[in-house]
C-alpha atoms as one frame of an Amber mdcrd trajectory, in Angstrom:
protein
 -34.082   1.014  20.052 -31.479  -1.822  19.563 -30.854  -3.980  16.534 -31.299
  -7.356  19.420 -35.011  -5.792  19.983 -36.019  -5.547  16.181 -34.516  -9.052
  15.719 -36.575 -10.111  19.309 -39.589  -8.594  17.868 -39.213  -9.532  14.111
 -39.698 -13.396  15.445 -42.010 -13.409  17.714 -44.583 -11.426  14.930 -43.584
 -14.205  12.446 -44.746 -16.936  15.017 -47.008 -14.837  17.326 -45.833 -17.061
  20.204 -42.902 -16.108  22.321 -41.658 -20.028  23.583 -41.096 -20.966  19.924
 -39.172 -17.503  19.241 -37.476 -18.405  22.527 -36.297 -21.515  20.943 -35.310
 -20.592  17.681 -33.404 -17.943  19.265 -32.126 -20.003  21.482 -32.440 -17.795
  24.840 -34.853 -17.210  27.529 -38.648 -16.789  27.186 -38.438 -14.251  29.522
 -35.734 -12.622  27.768 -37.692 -11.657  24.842 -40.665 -10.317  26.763 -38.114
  -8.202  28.763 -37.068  -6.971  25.100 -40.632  -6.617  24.009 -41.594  -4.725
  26.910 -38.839  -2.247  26.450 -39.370  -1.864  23.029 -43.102  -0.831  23.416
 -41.916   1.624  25.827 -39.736   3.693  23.782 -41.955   3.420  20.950 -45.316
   4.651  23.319 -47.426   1.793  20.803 -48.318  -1.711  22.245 -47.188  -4.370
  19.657 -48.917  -6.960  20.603 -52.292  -8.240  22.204 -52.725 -10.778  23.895
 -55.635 -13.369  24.020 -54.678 -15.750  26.768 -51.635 -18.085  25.843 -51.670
 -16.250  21.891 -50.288 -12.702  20.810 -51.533 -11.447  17.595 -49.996  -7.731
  16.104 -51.964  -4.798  17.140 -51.442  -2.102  13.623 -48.673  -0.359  15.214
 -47.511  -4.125  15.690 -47.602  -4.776  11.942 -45.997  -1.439  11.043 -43.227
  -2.329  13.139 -42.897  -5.862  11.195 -42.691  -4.208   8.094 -40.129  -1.226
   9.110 -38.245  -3.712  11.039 -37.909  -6.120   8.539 -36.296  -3.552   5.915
 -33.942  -2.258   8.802 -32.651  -6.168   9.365 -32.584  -6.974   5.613 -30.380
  -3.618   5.286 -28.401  -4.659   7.622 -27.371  -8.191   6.446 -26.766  -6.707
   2.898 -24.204  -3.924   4.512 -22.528  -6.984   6.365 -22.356  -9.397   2.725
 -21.556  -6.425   1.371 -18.019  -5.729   3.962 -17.152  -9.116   4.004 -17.456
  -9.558   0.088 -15.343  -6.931   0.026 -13.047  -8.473   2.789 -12.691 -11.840
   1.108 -12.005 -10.248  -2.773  -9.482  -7.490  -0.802  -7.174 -10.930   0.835
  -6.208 -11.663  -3.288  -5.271  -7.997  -4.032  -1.615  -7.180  -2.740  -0.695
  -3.688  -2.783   2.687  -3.044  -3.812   4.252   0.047  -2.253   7.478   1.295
  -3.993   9.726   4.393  -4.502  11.132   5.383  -7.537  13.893   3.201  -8.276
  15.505   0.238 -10.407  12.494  -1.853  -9.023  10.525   0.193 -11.680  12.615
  -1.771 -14.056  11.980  -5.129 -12.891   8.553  -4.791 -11.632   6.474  -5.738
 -14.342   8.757  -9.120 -14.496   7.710  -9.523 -11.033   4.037  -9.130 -11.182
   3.778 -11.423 -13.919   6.183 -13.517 -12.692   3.996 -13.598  -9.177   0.150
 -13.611 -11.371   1.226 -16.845 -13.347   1.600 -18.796 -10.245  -1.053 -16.806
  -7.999  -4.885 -16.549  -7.754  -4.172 -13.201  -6.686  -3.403 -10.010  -8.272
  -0.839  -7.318  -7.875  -1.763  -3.290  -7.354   1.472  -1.454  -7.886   1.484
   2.220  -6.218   4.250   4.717  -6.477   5.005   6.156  -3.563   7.263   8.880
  -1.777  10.111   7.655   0.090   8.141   9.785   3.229   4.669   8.349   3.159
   5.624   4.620   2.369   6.866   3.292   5.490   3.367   4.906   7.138   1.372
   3.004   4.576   2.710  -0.380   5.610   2.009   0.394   8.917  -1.663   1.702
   8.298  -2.146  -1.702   6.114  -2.603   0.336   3.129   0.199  -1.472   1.317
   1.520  -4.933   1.975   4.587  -4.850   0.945   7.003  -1.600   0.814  10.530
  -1.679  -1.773  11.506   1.329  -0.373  15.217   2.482   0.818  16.703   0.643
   3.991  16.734   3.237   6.583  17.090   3.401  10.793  13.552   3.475  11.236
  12.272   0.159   9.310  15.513  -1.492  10.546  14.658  -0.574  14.068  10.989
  -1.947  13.843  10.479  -5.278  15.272   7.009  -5.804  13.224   8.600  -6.024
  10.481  10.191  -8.594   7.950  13.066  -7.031   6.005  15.155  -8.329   3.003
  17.218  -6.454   1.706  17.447  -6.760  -1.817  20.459  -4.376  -3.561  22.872
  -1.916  -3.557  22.053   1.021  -5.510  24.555   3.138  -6.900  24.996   6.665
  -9.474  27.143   7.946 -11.801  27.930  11.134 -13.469  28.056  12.241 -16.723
  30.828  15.063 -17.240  31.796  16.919 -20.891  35.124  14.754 -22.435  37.416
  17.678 -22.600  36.819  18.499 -18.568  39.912  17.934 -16.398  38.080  15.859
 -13.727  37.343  12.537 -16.329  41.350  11.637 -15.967  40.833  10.848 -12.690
  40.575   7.888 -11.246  37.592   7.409  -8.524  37.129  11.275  -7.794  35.521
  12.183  -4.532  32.469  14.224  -4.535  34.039  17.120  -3.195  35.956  17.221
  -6.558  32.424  18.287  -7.966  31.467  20.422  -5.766  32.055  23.926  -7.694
  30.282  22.456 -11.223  27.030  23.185 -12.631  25.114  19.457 -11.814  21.557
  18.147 -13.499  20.267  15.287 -12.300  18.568  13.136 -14.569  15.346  12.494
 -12.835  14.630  13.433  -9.352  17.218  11.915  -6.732  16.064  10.123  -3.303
  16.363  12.758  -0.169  18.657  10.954   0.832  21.248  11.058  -1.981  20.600
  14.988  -2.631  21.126  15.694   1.175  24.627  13.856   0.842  25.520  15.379
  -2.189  24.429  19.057  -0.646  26.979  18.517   1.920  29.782  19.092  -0.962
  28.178  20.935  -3.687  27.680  24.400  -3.754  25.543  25.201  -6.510  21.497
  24.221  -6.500  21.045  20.436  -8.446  18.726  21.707 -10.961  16.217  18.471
 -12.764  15.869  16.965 -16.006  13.423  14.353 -16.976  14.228  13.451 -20.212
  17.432  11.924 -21.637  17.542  13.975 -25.311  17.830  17.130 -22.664  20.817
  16.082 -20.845  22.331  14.952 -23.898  21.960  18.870 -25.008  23.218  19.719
 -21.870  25.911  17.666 -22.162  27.018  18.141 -25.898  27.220  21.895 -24.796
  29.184  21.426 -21.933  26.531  23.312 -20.111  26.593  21.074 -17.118  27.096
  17.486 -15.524  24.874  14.921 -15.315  23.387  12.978 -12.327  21.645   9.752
 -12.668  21.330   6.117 -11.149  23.333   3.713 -12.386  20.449   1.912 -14.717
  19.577   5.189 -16.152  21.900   5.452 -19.451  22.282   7.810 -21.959  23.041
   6.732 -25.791  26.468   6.735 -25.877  28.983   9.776 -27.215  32.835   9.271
 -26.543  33.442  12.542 -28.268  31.437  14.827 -26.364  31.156  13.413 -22.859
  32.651  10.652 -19.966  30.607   8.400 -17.511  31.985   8.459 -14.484  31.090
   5.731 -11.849  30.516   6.753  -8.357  30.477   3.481  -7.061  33.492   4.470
  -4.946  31.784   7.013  -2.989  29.316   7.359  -0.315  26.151   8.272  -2.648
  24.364   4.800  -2.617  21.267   2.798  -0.964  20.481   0.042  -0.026  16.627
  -0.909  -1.198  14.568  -3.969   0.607  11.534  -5.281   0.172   9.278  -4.791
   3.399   5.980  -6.719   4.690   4.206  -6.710   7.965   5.409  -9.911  10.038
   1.638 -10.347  10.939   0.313 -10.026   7.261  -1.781 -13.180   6.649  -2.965
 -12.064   2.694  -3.529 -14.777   0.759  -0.202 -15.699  -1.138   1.727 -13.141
   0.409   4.648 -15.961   1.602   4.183 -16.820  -2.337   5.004 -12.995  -3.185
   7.763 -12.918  -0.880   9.840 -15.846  -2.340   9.193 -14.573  -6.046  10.758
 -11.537  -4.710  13.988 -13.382  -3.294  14.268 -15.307  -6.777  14.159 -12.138
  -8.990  15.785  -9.758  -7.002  18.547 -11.071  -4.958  21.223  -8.862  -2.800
  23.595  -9.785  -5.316  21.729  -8.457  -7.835  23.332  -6.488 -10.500  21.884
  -4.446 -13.161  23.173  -2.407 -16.427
């Protein structure tokens, strides 16, 4: 049984006269009696009788009429349904983004976007491995995610990149290594190091290259401060992560010099057609430029 043979069927038994079905469907008389035919064959009932040039609903007819009839109306509200769906899903954009200073700016940039969009904006924190996936799968529209081979290698896709991120260290004021002047990594690499939130992959696979000792995690600043004031250990953060300030008990040291930085972008599909999405993607260039810089 086929959805055409229900929908066949459904007019003829509202007319009970196949040329005026015929027309309103707009296909062949003969069509819809090939249809009918069928349809009374898998089903083992006939549907209709006919009386010379009328056909009138036999009971099995009228129990079809009535089944079939739910089955179509079903149907139609699935469809509304999907596109209703469809239509309200082109003003969502999903924002895709790892953790980084865009978690700083990115309530500016939703409201920012909202005050000049009939749209709205679902933010979704992501890990640095499952975001590029998501922009491919159309689960996000756009990614702000780290500038790697792979998305720079991908044709599909429209990249800006945005900033440079950088880190810097927090070290105890009485150790050796805060008089000098742009140390290399390597000059770490035998200290105790926290870092102040989790790192990128990325950065902790550079800096395992030239530290010896596990980086161990801390999420809260009044911790590495301890930490700190006890010269228990360094400290390992972004560069617009900051901790109060202490002259007497510890140093920041910039490691702007060195090769532990990103580069984040913002990334969209070159074939997304979302409502407002060329909108998003110019409130993004005004807010967060490459010459962005942040404190």
């Amino acid at each position: 049984m086929e959805i055409k043979q229900l929908k066949y069927f459904i007019e003829v038994a509202k007319r009970e006269h196949l040329s005026e079905a015929a027309l309103e469907l707009d296909i062949a008389q003969s069509a819809i009696s090939r249809q009918i035919t069928q349809l009374e064959k898998e089903l083992q009932v006939t549907l209709f009788k006919r009386e010379g040039r009328n056909i009138y609903l036999t009971e099995e007819g009228k129990q079809l009429f009535s089944e079939a009839t739910k089955i179509i109306e079903q149907l139609d509200e699935t469809i509304r349904l999907f596109h209703n769906q469809s239509e309200s899903n082109h003003f969502v954009i999903h924002i895709g983004y790892v953790e980084s200073y865009i978690s700083q700016v990115l309530t500016l940039l939703i409201q920012s976007f909202e005050n000049e969009s009939d749209s709205i904006v679902e933010p979704i924190l992501m890990e640095e491995s499952e975001i590029l996936n998501a922009l491919l799968t159309d689960q996000i529209d756009i990614a702000f995610t780290e500038l790697s081979h792979e998305i720079k290698q991908n044709h599909t896709l429209k990249v800006n990149p945005l900033f440079e991120e950088n880190y810097h260290i927090y070290a105890p004021k009485d150790d050796p290594i805060t008089m000098a002047t742009n140390p290399p990594l390597a000059q770490f690499s035998n200290t105790l190091i926290y870092e102040l939130y989790a790192l990128p992959q990325s950065m902790k696979q550079i800096l395992g290259k030239v530290i010896e000792s596990p980086i161990r995690t801390v999420t809260h600043p009044q911790l590495a401060q301890y930490l700190l004031n006890h010269q228990r250990a360094y400290i390992i953060t972004a560069s617009y992560h900051l901790l109060d300030k202490n002259p007497g008990k510890w140093v920041d040291i910039s490691l702007e010099h060195t090769e532990l930085k990103r580069t984040i972008c913002s990334v969209t599909r070159k074939d997304n057609k979302k409502h407002d999405i060329q909108l998003m993607n110019a409130t993004i260039d005004q807010l967060l430029s490459r010459s962005a810089t942040y404190h």
